[in-house]
């Protein structure tokens, strides 16, 4: 968790001697024209960014994005609050938060826990729902082809059902359950929660246009996602979306002014702008600044920084765009046109999209509106939105005349020290959607440094997804449960403590820190699909629970992955395989046994079926591993596995006949795994789970 920021625009410090108001104003009015030659020289002298190493060896890296998508959806099941449904796939979770809203006399069961804690923060939950729904709407065919639309809609509905209950009246929205400060003092499972479950609401006396607007956007986007499958539920979502937008627009204000304990965790963006003097000179300077921003004149020979104050304005535009898309009602399109300048949509070129900053999403969606109807009466304003959408894309692809998003040496976009990958996943999704819009319109983007084709955007989005899945300097998957090398010390309370079905006694607030947070072993529960915060600016990563900036997963980080992975899987094949590696290894020669797990259609499902402690207090676990042949066409024969870090006994596998150490095979009579077939074995371990990799198979 943490705050985000819009990338500041730097402006040169202008020093003028006051020799008369009129003369000063006149000089200021000439300043942009006098400055243009210098701007051109500055831009041309800007150093080119270092190229990313991605793909330098000439080999293509295709991961199993369908598998990554499936695991990403499982993360949302791990974050569920309330009474769990019978289709729950994450078995180490149980019912929790069953009295949420009880003290306030309202039913607030359901929804999602935000990250590694147990607060239901409204703003990131609503944003995550919008992104899930956008993926379901934009890539419906791709998600359906992967047989994942059911899971996707269930993930959306778990949130939208909660939003409906949280909105009992047109001008009331229950915005948060739980207190971040008290929650963070405890390390306990959701099922054992002992912290206060206070609920906080927005109303006309306590406005929150940003949160109400984002919730309206989520419900409008979800109404589109459900429309082909459940038209009555879609219509209900739209009723709530319209009411919430009207409430947000009529009673304006930032939600964290009304709910102040959210400020430490999810503050709505409010960035101070240096106030000009109230003199003609100052007013003229303010006008120049506006002109500079509007035309993207961004000289860099200065020390002054101008920050955007977006607050709730971007969310109102965002909600209106989604309501226009869901209803076709021109009222909402006219709203974004009429308020484009006043609310920053046509004036701010940004390099970040997140739970806090929606401008880039608004600008890309309105670019689609323009490309779908270039004869719209609002063309001139829509083109201004489109220019800012292009600014975002150019900045991500390092083609923006020096005003680019930072990157790590390994090629990862780098926005923030705290949970950087949530911004990466959002940017990659936006580029993927924008690529689809450009392709449909047979259009491209003219950046300051290059012409970009739609495929360029998709290729870059793929490079970011591949980095997440393992194509990085550490050869580590930052999506938990994907591949064999992923973080095991996730900053997540539920994942770090055995399931309540195994450890039945309650884990108290302080005991959780002593017994589980501080233990050096890996987490006993694999939280599949959790996108951790990720590496630092130098591609370094500390797999440690206390390194929460790097090891804590969030809803907002995982939500954009659904649409992203579905599109990549549709383009790069089923099943996708990895050829080559980050360290320039070549594929095995033809005719050899296949090796490397990411080439094998094999998936491992780990679970803990029992736990106990010896007389010294050392904990032991009984692990069950299911081996699944994910191919629907071919059988697997002579599967050979390498099992590392095994400290206890193993049952169900045989040592290989060649006697190779730590290498096992399926027993006689089970040598063949048919398409879709499964086989399981168990082992005893004191500490983190063993590492299992595929050595070879036929």
XYZ file of C-alpha atoms in Angstrom:
698
model
C 0.000 0.000 0.000
C 1.062 3.596 -0.377
C 0.456 6.779 -2.217
C 1.131 7.397 -5.859
C 1.903 10.557 -7.687
C 1.498 12.064 -11.082
C 4.868 12.572 -12.657
C 5.682 16.255 -12.103
C 6.345 18.601 -14.965
C 9.454 20.684 -14.567
C 9.371 24.343 -15.522
C 12.258 26.808 -15.718
C 12.567 29.396 -13.015
C 11.695 32.723 -14.577
C 13.312 35.750 -12.984
C 11.963 39.130 -14.035
C 12.769 42.567 -12.658
C 9.534 44.373 -11.974
C 9.810 47.513 -14.133
C 6.129 48.036 -14.618
C 3.154 45.737 -14.766
C 2.489 46.188 -18.448
C 6.093 45.665 -19.524
C 6.475 42.588 -17.310
C 3.304 41.108 -18.722
C 4.484 41.812 -22.235
C 7.810 40.034 -21.614
C 6.009 37.073 -20.166
C 3.704 36.866 -23.147
C 6.780 36.621 -25.393
C 8.561 34.092 -23.187
C 7.307 30.886 -24.839
C 8.375 32.110 -28.296
C 11.779 33.171 -27.004
C 12.169 29.846 -25.283
C 11.310 27.567 -28.206
C 14.806 27.496 -29.804
C 16.313 26.577 -26.436
C 13.677 23.881 -25.976
C 14.558 22.373 -29.315
C 18.270 22.291 -28.421
C 17.517 20.804 -24.995
C 15.314 18.092 -26.432
C 17.811 17.163 -29.139
C 20.593 16.948 -26.569
C 18.697 14.650 -24.238
C 20.503 11.302 -23.898
C 18.744 8.255 -25.290
C 17.628 5.757 -22.701
C 19.643 2.577 -22.340
C 18.074 -0.272 -24.310
C 16.529 -3.075 -22.286
C 18.173 -6.464 -22.521
C 14.864 -8.124 -23.363
C 15.280 -10.246 -26.448
C 18.910 -9.330 -27.016
C 19.865 -12.952 -27.743
C 17.522 -13.140 -30.717
C 15.241 -15.710 -29.102
C 11.593 -15.209 -28.348
C 10.250 -15.830 -24.873
C 6.675 -17.059 -24.742
C 5.287 -17.956 -21.357
C 2.129 -19.843 -20.519
C 0.036 -16.725 -20.028
C -3.111 -18.830 -19.704
C -1.678 -20.514 -16.627
C -0.627 -17.119 -15.251
C -4.191 -15.863 -15.816
C -5.693 -18.809 -13.958
C -3.413 -18.243 -10.985
C -4.090 -14.488 -10.968
C -7.801 -15.166 -10.581
C -7.063 -17.491 -7.672
C -5.494 -14.573 -5.796
C -8.889 -12.882 -5.613
C -10.304 -15.976 -3.934
C -7.536 -15.749 -1.327
C -8.600 -12.143 -0.615
C -12.306 -12.803 -0.156
C -14.016 -11.545 2.978
C -17.314 -12.849 4.317
C -19.041 -16.202 3.939
C -17.065 -18.149 1.357
C -18.867 -19.906 -1.482
C -18.794 -23.628 -2.203
C -16.693 -23.052 -5.326
C -13.814 -21.631 -3.265
C -10.564 -23.044 -4.665
C -8.223 -21.668 -1.987
C -8.819 -24.228 0.746
C -6.615 -22.662 3.419
C -9.079 -19.767 3.661
C -12.301 -19.880 5.704
C -15.181 -17.523 6.556
C -14.184 -14.187 8.099
C -15.478 -10.678 8.771
C -18.956 -12.049 9.450
C -19.917 -9.098 11.656
C -18.730 -6.342 9.338
C -21.211 -3.471 9.555
C -23.047 -5.015 12.523
C -22.311 -2.119 14.883
C -23.559 0.360 12.287
C -26.708 -1.628 11.572
C -25.814 -2.395 7.969
C -24.806 -5.619 6.199
C -21.239 -5.131 4.943
C -20.285 -8.764 4.521
C -18.229 -9.621 1.479
C -15.826 -7.632 -0.630
C -12.084 -8.053 -0.606
C -9.238 -7.539 1.813
C -6.884 -5.094 0.226
C -3.420 -6.647 0.436
C -1.535 -8.524 3.144
C -3.830 -7.006 5.764
C -7.566 -7.184 6.519
C -8.910 -3.705 5.821
C -11.515 -3.302 3.109
C -10.340 -0.038 1.544
C -12.955 1.230 -0.885
C -10.789 3.119 -3.379
C -8.369 0.358 -4.428
C -11.154 -2.254 -4.285
C -13.330 -0.229 -6.644
C -10.400 0.472 -8.985
C -9.504 -3.236 -9.048
C -13.099 -4.085 -9.922
C -13.067 -1.574 -12.765
C -9.892 -3.144 -14.140
C -11.268 -6.680 -13.852
C -14.407 -5.588 -15.674
C -12.458 -3.662 -18.333
C -10.499 -6.823 -19.052
C -13.707 -8.868 -19.264
C -15.281 -6.342 -21.637
C -12.286 -5.661 -23.862
C -10.995 -9.235 -24.075
C -14.222 -11.203 -23.731
C -13.381 -13.525 -26.617
C -9.897 -14.249 -25.308
C -11.011 -14.941 -21.722
C -13.895 -17.099 -22.913
C -11.563 -19.117 -25.163
C -9.453 -19.893 -22.080
C -12.607 -21.030 -20.224
C -12.011 -18.350 -17.581
C -15.021 -16.087 -18.013
C -16.891 -17.823 -15.197
C -14.071 -17.237 -12.710
C -13.638 -13.668 -13.957
C -17.300 -12.777 -13.520
C -17.355 -14.382 -10.071
C -14.356 -12.267 -9.077
C -16.162 -9.132 -10.267
C -19.444 -10.087 -8.620
C -17.799 -10.698 -5.234
C -16.991 -6.974 -5.251
C -20.127 -5.607 -6.937
C -22.454 -7.466 -4.558
C -20.567 -5.761 -1.738
C -20.830 -2.352 -3.428
C -24.577 -2.750 -3.814
C -24.922 -3.457 -0.081
C -22.597 -0.536 0.663
C -24.913 1.809 -1.253
C -28.248 1.576 0.582
C -29.371 5.093 -0.392
C -28.558 7.338 -3.378
C -26.380 9.690 -1.305
C -24.766 7.177 1.071
C -21.779 4.960 0.378
C -20.090 2.835 3.023
C -16.498 3.363 2.026
C -14.276 1.348 4.360
C -14.355 -1.423 6.941
C -11.481 -1.734 9.412
C -8.830 0.644 10.637
C -5.422 0.448 8.996
C -3.432 1.528 12.030
C -4.851 -1.004 14.489
C -4.904 -3.708 11.820
C -1.203 -3.248 11.124
C -0.333 -3.722 14.793
C -1.532 -7.330 14.551
C -0.328 -10.349 12.585
C -3.212 -12.809 12.545
C -5.369 -14.731 10.111
C -8.557 -13.133 8.800
C -10.456 -15.930 10.535
C -8.970 -14.848 13.908
C -9.390 -11.084 13.538
C -9.399 -9.294 16.891
C -8.952 -5.726 15.606
C -11.824 -3.169 15.454
C -14.101 -3.494 12.423
C -15.370 0.062 12.376
C -17.147 1.086 9.199
C -16.944 4.530 7.590
C -19.435 6.120 5.231
C -19.684 8.988 2.777
C -22.770 11.199 2.602
C -23.646 14.778 1.663
C -21.955 16.065 4.851
C -18.913 13.821 4.376
C -18.330 13.780 0.604
C -15.900 11.643 -1.331
C -16.215 12.307 -5.042
C -13.095 10.272 -5.829
C -14.261 7.090 -4.102
C -17.904 7.471 -5.141
C -16.775 8.214 -8.694
C -14.488 5.183 -8.830
C -17.258 2.964 -7.458
C -19.606 4.335 -10.134
C -16.987 3.503 -12.771
C -16.605 -0.027 -11.379
C -20.352 -0.657 -11.451
C -20.740 0.787 -14.950
C -17.861 -1.312 -16.302
C -19.230 -4.389 -14.508
C -22.665 -3.792 -16.035
C -21.034 -4.122 -19.454
C -19.222 -7.282 -18.416
C -22.432 -8.945 -17.193
C -24.710 -7.706 -19.970
C -24.323 -10.746 -22.287
C -24.811 -13.195 -19.394
C -27.194 -11.627 -16.847
C -29.071 -8.629 -18.203
C -31.122 -8.014 -15.027
C -28.017 -7.891 -12.831
C -26.342 -5.658 -15.409
C -29.295 -3.248 -15.231
C -29.164 -3.199 -11.422
C -25.460 -2.327 -11.480
C -26.162 0.525 -13.860
C -28.825 2.001 -11.561
C -26.331 2.164 -8.707
C -23.613 3.526 -10.992
C -25.777 6.435 -12.135
C -26.825 7.302 -8.590
C -23.255 7.222 -7.319
C -22.025 9.436 -10.140
C -24.749 11.989 -9.391
C -23.818 11.873 -5.700
C -20.107 12.269 -6.452
C -20.667 15.189 -8.822
C -23.170 17.047 -6.655
C -21.330 16.769 -3.318
C -17.711 17.303 -4.215
C -14.771 16.581 -1.962
C -11.939 14.151 -1.287
C -12.872 10.969 0.512
C -9.791 10.988 2.733
C -10.843 14.363 4.127
C -13.998 12.610 5.305
C -12.261 9.366 6.294
C -8.993 10.665 7.632
C -7.540 7.357 8.780
C -7.327 6.366 5.101
C -4.808 9.136 4.427
C -1.871 7.098 5.691
C -2.651 4.226 3.352
C -4.605 5.345 0.283
C -4.623 9.149 0.075
C -6.398 10.646 -2.890
C -3.932 12.609 -5.007
C -3.737 16.232 -4.034
C -0.592 17.898 -5.302
C 0.130 21.495 -4.421
C 0.750 24.025 -7.169
C 2.878 27.056 -6.390
C 0.496 29.973 -6.061
C 1.248 32.896 -8.383
C 1.289 36.396 -7.004
C -1.931 38.279 -7.468
C -0.358 40.844 -9.769
C -0.568 41.209 -13.536
C 2.912 39.719 -13.707
C 1.865 36.770 -11.601
C -1.327 36.262 -13.551
C 0.565 36.347 -16.814
C 3.048 33.820 -15.462
C 0.159 31.548 -14.496
C -1.202 31.872 -18.031
C 2.178 30.955 -19.480
C 2.332 27.881 -17.240
C -1.084 26.772 -18.457
C 0.016 27.292 -22.064
C 3.207 25.359 -21.496
C 1.298 22.447 -19.996
C -1.374 22.519 -22.676
C 1.185 22.352 -25.477
C 3.552 20.030 -23.587
C 6.471 22.516 -23.665
C 8.578 21.021 -20.891
C 12.049 22.602 -20.595
C 14.284 20.836 -18.092
C 16.934 23.445 -17.241
C 15.357 24.319 -13.913
C 14.694 23.355 -10.319
C 10.984 24.267 -10.104
C 8.394 21.481 -10.021
C 4.718 21.923 -10.789
C 2.400 19.252 -9.414
C -1.073 18.243 -10.483
C -3.953 18.603 -8.081
C -6.260 15.898 -9.397
C -8.026 14.835 -6.195
C -11.488 13.741 -7.249
C -11.467 15.329 -10.708
C -9.943 12.410 -12.592
C -12.406 9.974 -10.989
C -15.392 12.074 -12.102
C -14.123 12.023 -15.680
C -13.358 8.312 -15.370
C -16.864 7.519 -14.107
C -18.478 9.613 -16.828
C -16.496 7.819 -19.550
C -17.562 4.416 -18.257
C -21.171 5.516 -17.938
C -21.092 6.791 -21.510
C -19.717 3.468 -22.660
C -22.309 1.521 -20.655
C -25.336 3.637 -21.594
C -24.519 5.452 -24.843
C -26.098 8.498 -23.223
C -24.521 11.624 -24.749
C -24.934 13.438 -21.429
C -21.889 11.643 -20.081
C -19.806 12.280 -23.195
C -20.695 15.950 -23.064
C -19.671 15.945 -19.390
C -16.098 14.895 -20.193
C -15.963 17.306 -23.120
C -17.237 20.292 -21.143
C -15.041 19.516 -18.116
C -11.933 18.365 -19.931
C -9.863 21.467 -19.236
C -11.260 22.333 -15.808
C -10.741 18.797 -14.497
C -7.351 18.219 -16.113
C -8.298 15.606 -18.688
C -7.128 17.613 -21.672
C -4.334 19.530 -19.936
C -2.331 16.950 -18.010
C -0.045 14.549 -19.825
C 0.816 11.844 -17.290
C 3.166 8.872 -17.157
C 1.321 6.790 -14.586
C -2.007 5.024 -14.248
C -3.124 3.558 -10.930
C -5.793 3.302 -8.238
C -5.139 6.997 -7.575
C -4.485 8.507 -10.985
C -7.009 7.804 -13.766
C -6.148 10.415 -16.398
C -4.329 8.024 -18.758
C -7.266 5.603 -18.678
C -9.724 8.400 -19.449
C -7.551 9.636 -22.302
C -7.153 6.208 -23.893
C -10.873 5.389 -23.642
C -11.760 8.723 -25.253
C -9.198 8.073 -27.985
C -11.264 5.005 -28.817
C -14.413 7.148 -28.883
C -12.702 9.490 -31.344
C -11.341 6.704 -33.552
C -14.762 5.035 -33.624
C -16.380 8.274 -34.826
C -13.996 10.830 -36.299
C -16.969 12.985 -37.338
C -18.167 13.567 -33.788
C -19.194 17.158 -32.995
C -16.733 16.922 -30.095
C -13.757 16.031 -32.281
C -11.613 19.013 -31.341
C -11.791 18.263 -27.603
C -11.441 14.520 -28.102
C -8.246 15.131 -30.054
C -6.837 16.917 -27.016
C -7.572 13.840 -24.923
C -5.990 11.724 -27.638
C -2.789 13.791 -27.582
C -2.390 13.059 -23.882
C -3.063 9.349 -24.436
C -0.243 9.347 -26.980
C 1.988 11.123 -24.450
C 1.453 8.258 -22.001
C 2.233 5.574 -24.593
C 5.300 7.402 -25.905
C 6.632 7.847 -22.352
C 6.252 4.141 -21.558
C 8.010 3.087 -24.769
C 10.853 5.573 -24.211
C 9.985 7.618 -27.312
C 8.835 10.816 -25.639
C 11.674 13.220 -26.306
C 13.395 12.473 -23.014
C 10.249 12.656 -20.877
C 9.974 8.926 -20.362
C 9.102 6.541 -17.562
C 12.208 5.341 -15.743
C 13.359 1.775 -16.309
C 15.514 -0.659 -14.402
C 18.672 -2.071 -16.034
C 16.655 -5.229 -16.738
C 14.023 -3.308 -18.692
C 11.203 -3.027 -16.140
C 9.235 0.213 -15.979
C 10.010 1.839 -12.650
C 7.504 4.210 -11.058
C 7.773 3.910 -7.274
C 9.839 2.220 -4.614
C 6.690 0.937 -2.913
C 4.941 -1.898 -4.782
C 6.175 -0.862 -8.204
C 4.680 -3.838 -10.053
C 1.112 -2.630 -9.505
C 1.946 0.375 -11.701
C 3.690 -1.852 -14.231
C 0.705 -4.183 -14.580
C -1.622 -1.189 -15.025
C 0.604 0.395 -17.681
C 0.972 -2.911 -19.544
C -2.808 -3.377 -19.575
C -3.399 0.146 -20.876
C -0.881 -0.343 -23.668
C -2.517 -3.653 -24.580
C -5.979 -2.092 -24.750
C -4.661 0.934 -26.647
C -2.946 -1.382 -29.118
C -6.281 -3.098 -29.791
C -8.026 0.250 -30.350
C -5.322 1.446 -32.737
C -5.397 -1.830 -34.679
C -9.169 -1.640 -35.092
C -8.835 1.909 -36.457
C -5.766 1.112 -38.576
C -3.976 3.946 -36.782
C -0.572 4.576 -35.242
C 1.068 7.052 -32.865
C 3.476 9.837 -33.801
C 5.864 10.169 -30.851
C 8.633 12.794 -30.674
C 11.244 10.069 -31.280
C 9.460 7.528 -33.477
C 6.286 6.344 -35.157
C 4.683 3.595 -33.083
C 2.560 0.879 -34.605
C -0.089 -0.979 -32.564
C 2.166 -4.036 -32.458
C 4.915 -1.966 -30.821
C 2.631 -1.279 -27.869
C 1.672 -4.930 -27.544
C 5.289 -6.058 -27.812
C 6.283 -3.696 -25.037
C 3.394 -4.841 -22.829
C 4.569 -8.408 -23.434
C 8.101 -7.481 -22.358
C 6.754 -6.238 -19.037
C 4.627 -9.367 -18.541
C 7.610 -11.566 -19.379
C 9.746 -9.735 -16.835
C 7.088 -10.454 -14.202
C 6.956 -14.145 -15.133
C 10.698 -14.739 -15.036
C 12.556 -13.017 -17.846
C 14.563 -10.813 -15.532
C 18.073 -10.700 -14.073
C 17.065 -12.937 -11.149
C 15.148 -15.419 -13.337
C 12.406 -15.160 -10.729
C 8.662 -15.173 -11.233
C 7.104 -12.331 -9.269
C 3.709 -13.998 -9.688
C 3.506 -16.422 -6.758
C 2.946 -20.040 -7.751
C 3.939 -19.540 -11.384
C 6.979 -21.583 -12.385
C 9.328 -22.990 -9.758
C 11.303 -19.947 -8.625
C 9.021 -17.431 -6.961
C 8.987 -15.570 -3.617
C 8.076 -17.692 -0.596
C 8.144 -15.095 2.212
C 5.097 -13.135 1.065
C 4.034 -10.257 3.314
C 0.563 -11.686 3.786
C -0.984 -12.675 7.101
C -3.139 -15.550 5.888
C -0.464 -17.097 3.692
C 2.163 -16.974 6.436
C 0.100 -18.852 9.101
C -1.235 -22.418 8.697
C -4.896 -22.783 7.847
C -7.425 -22.743 10.665
C -8.354 -26.292 9.631
C -4.824 -27.402 10.539
C -3.935 -25.022 13.368
C -7.281 -24.766 15.140
C -6.224 -22.610 18.071
C -6.533 -18.877 17.473
C -3.352 -17.029 16.556
C -3.355 -13.873 18.638
C -2.251 -10.437 17.604
C 1.213 -10.522 19.196
C 1.757 -14.267 18.878
C 1.407 -13.955 15.136
C 4.398 -11.624 14.977
C 6.503 -13.796 17.273
C 5.650 -17.200 15.831
C 4.966 -16.534 12.156
C 5.969 -13.089 10.913
C 9.533 -13.410 12.213
C 10.182 -17.053 11.304
C 12.886 -17.548 8.662
C 11.035 -20.336 6.856
C 8.839 -19.727 3.860
C 5.072 -19.356 4.115
C 3.128 -22.596 4.748
C 0.401 -21.568 2.265
C 1.047 -20.780 -1.392
C -1.003 -17.725 -2.310
C -1.348 -18.487 -6.005
C -1.462 -15.521 -8.356
C -0.246 -12.915 -5.888
C 1.735 -10.249 -7.732
C 4.266 -9.050 -5.181
C 5.595 -5.501 -5.022
C 8.607 -6.516 -7.065
C 12.249 -5.538 -7.449
C 13.903 -2.214 -6.762
C 15.277 0.204 -9.334
C 18.372 -1.968 -9.785
C 16.405 -5.214 -10.265
C 17.266 -6.308 -6.727
C 14.733 -8.231 -4.674
C 14.637 -9.162 -0.987
C 12.376 -12.165 -0.361
C 11.561 -11.192 3.201
C 8.234 -10.537 4.933
C 9.620 -7.376 6.500
C 10.395 -6.010 3.017
C 6.734 -5.201 2.484
C 7.502 -2.729 -0.302
C 8.703 -5.711 -2.345
C 6.832 -8.756 -1.018
C 3.285 -7.528 -0.327
C 0.669 -8.270 -3.019
C -2.338 -6.030 -3.707
C -5.694 -6.262 -5.437
C -4.787 -3.305 -7.629
C -1.626 -5.034 -8.843
C -3.343 -8.267 -9.847
C -6.539 -6.903 -11.419
C -5.004 -5.628 -14.701
C -3.302 -8.989 -15.277
C -6.535 -10.739 -16.271
C -7.030 -8.785 -19.470
C -3.286 -8.566 -20.139
C -2.573 -12.301 -19.885
C -5.683 -13.264 -21.853
C -4.617 -11.112 -24.802
C -1.016 -12.321 -24.726
C -2.125 -15.958 -24.617
C -4.412 -15.426 -27.613
C -1.600 -13.892 -29.655
C 1.273 -16.136 -28.653
C -0.384 -19.525 -28.759
C -1.823 -22.347 -26.673
C 0.018 -23.793 -24.928
C 2.782 -21.214 -24.999
C 6.312 -22.419 -24.326
C 9.529 -20.779 -23.296
C 12.431 -20.983 -25.740
C 15.772 -19.686 -24.659
C 16.385 -18.123 -21.254
C 17.481 -14.831 -19.802
C 21.046 -16.122 -19.607
C 21.260 -16.887 -23.327
C 20.913 -20.670 -23.086
C 19.881 -22.306 -26.349
C 17.050 -24.812 -26.789
C 17.951 -28.502 -26.524
C 18.827 -30.154 -29.870
C 16.029 -31.966 -31.673
C 15.540 -35.571 -30.606
C 16.588 -35.101 -26.963
C 14.205 -35.529 -24.052
C 12.376 -32.309 -23.333
C 13.487 -30.446 -20.203
C 12.740 -27.328 -18.157
C 9.377 -27.108 -16.456
C 8.224 -24.139 -18.501
C 8.494 -26.349 -21.633
C 6.656 -29.245 -19.983
C 2.840 -29.272 -19.880
C 3.071 -30.083 -16.173
C 1.643 -28.186 -13.242
C 2.195 -28.764 -9.518
C -0.431 -28.001 -6.877
C 0.920 -27.854 -3.323
C -1.211 -28.117 -0.187
C -0.598 -28.811 3.511
C -2.820 -31.594 4.860
C -1.538 -31.823 8.439
C 0.778 -30.100 10.899
C 2.240 -30.869 14.317
C 5.081 -29.854 16.621
C 7.752 -31.959 18.312
C 8.812 -31.636 21.935
C 11.107 -28.741 21.096
C 8.317 -26.784 19.435
C 9.609 -27.426 15.902
C 6.710 -27.389 13.423
C 6.344 -30.134 10.804
C 3.973 -30.251 7.844
C 2.544 -32.996 5.692
C 2.606 -31.721 2.113
C 0.497 -33.142 -0.695
C 1.563 -32.402 -4.259
C -0.675 -33.012 -7.271
C 1.114 -33.437 -10.601
C -1.183 -32.510 -13.473
C -0.707 -33.001 -17.203
C -2.091 -29.716 -18.533
C -2.055 -30.898 -22.144
C -5.430 -31.838 -23.546
C -3.917 -33.861 -26.399
C -0.684 -35.630 -25.459
C 0.227 -38.115 -22.736
C 3.380 -37.672 -20.638
C 5.717 -40.640 -20.174
C 8.834 -41.222 -18.068
C 8.485 -37.993 -16.115
C 11.618 -37.325 -14.067
C 11.547 -34.805 -11.211
C 14.242 -33.051 -9.198
C 13.143 -32.401 -5.586
C 15.401 -30.008 -3.704
C 15.451 -28.832 -0.071
C 13.659 -31.985 1.079
C 14.400 -32.669 4.759
C 11.858 -35.406 5.555
C 10.335 -38.595 4.186
C 8.562 -38.934 0.829
C 5.868 -41.360 -0.327
C 4.432 -41.982 -3.774
C 7.528 -41.534 -5.953
C 10.446 -43.833 -6.721
C 14.119 -42.962 -6.900
C 15.346 -43.061 -10.467
C 17.091 -46.217 -11.606
C 20.274 -44.340 -12.470
C 20.606 -43.413 -8.785
C 20.908 -39.694 -9.467
C 20.615 -37.805 -6.184
C 17.276 -36.099 -5.343
C 15.791 -37.303 -8.636
C 12.505 -39.200 -8.668
C 10.039 -40.758 -11.100
C 6.494 -42.043 -11.015
C 6.222 -45.639 -9.724
C 5.793 -48.674 -11.951
C 2.245 -48.816 -13.228
C 1.909 -45.015 -13.124
C 4.505 -44.166 -15.762
C 1.974 -42.508 -18.087
C -0.006 -39.356 -17.322
C -2.880 -39.158 -19.781
C -4.086 -35.785 -21.137
C -5.531 -33.868 -18.193
C -4.477 -36.680 -15.847
C -3.240 -36.232 -12.288
C -0.999 -38.076 -9.825
C -0.236 -37.144 -6.213
C 2.515 -37.814 -3.691
C 3.240 -36.625 -0.140
C 6.254 -35.656 1.909
C 7.043 -34.441 5.431
C 8.910 -31.188 5.849
C 9.969 -28.932 8.679
C 10.232 -25.505 7.096
C 9.363 -24.191 3.630
C 8.051 -26.485 0.929
C 10.481 -28.432 -1.213
C 11.357 -27.126 -4.662
C 10.153 -29.399 -7.473
C 11.319 -29.092 -11.077
C 10.937 -31.201 -14.215
C 14.176 -32.814 -15.355
C 12.870 -34.635 -18.418
C 9.869 -36.408 -19.928
C 8.678 -37.993 -23.163
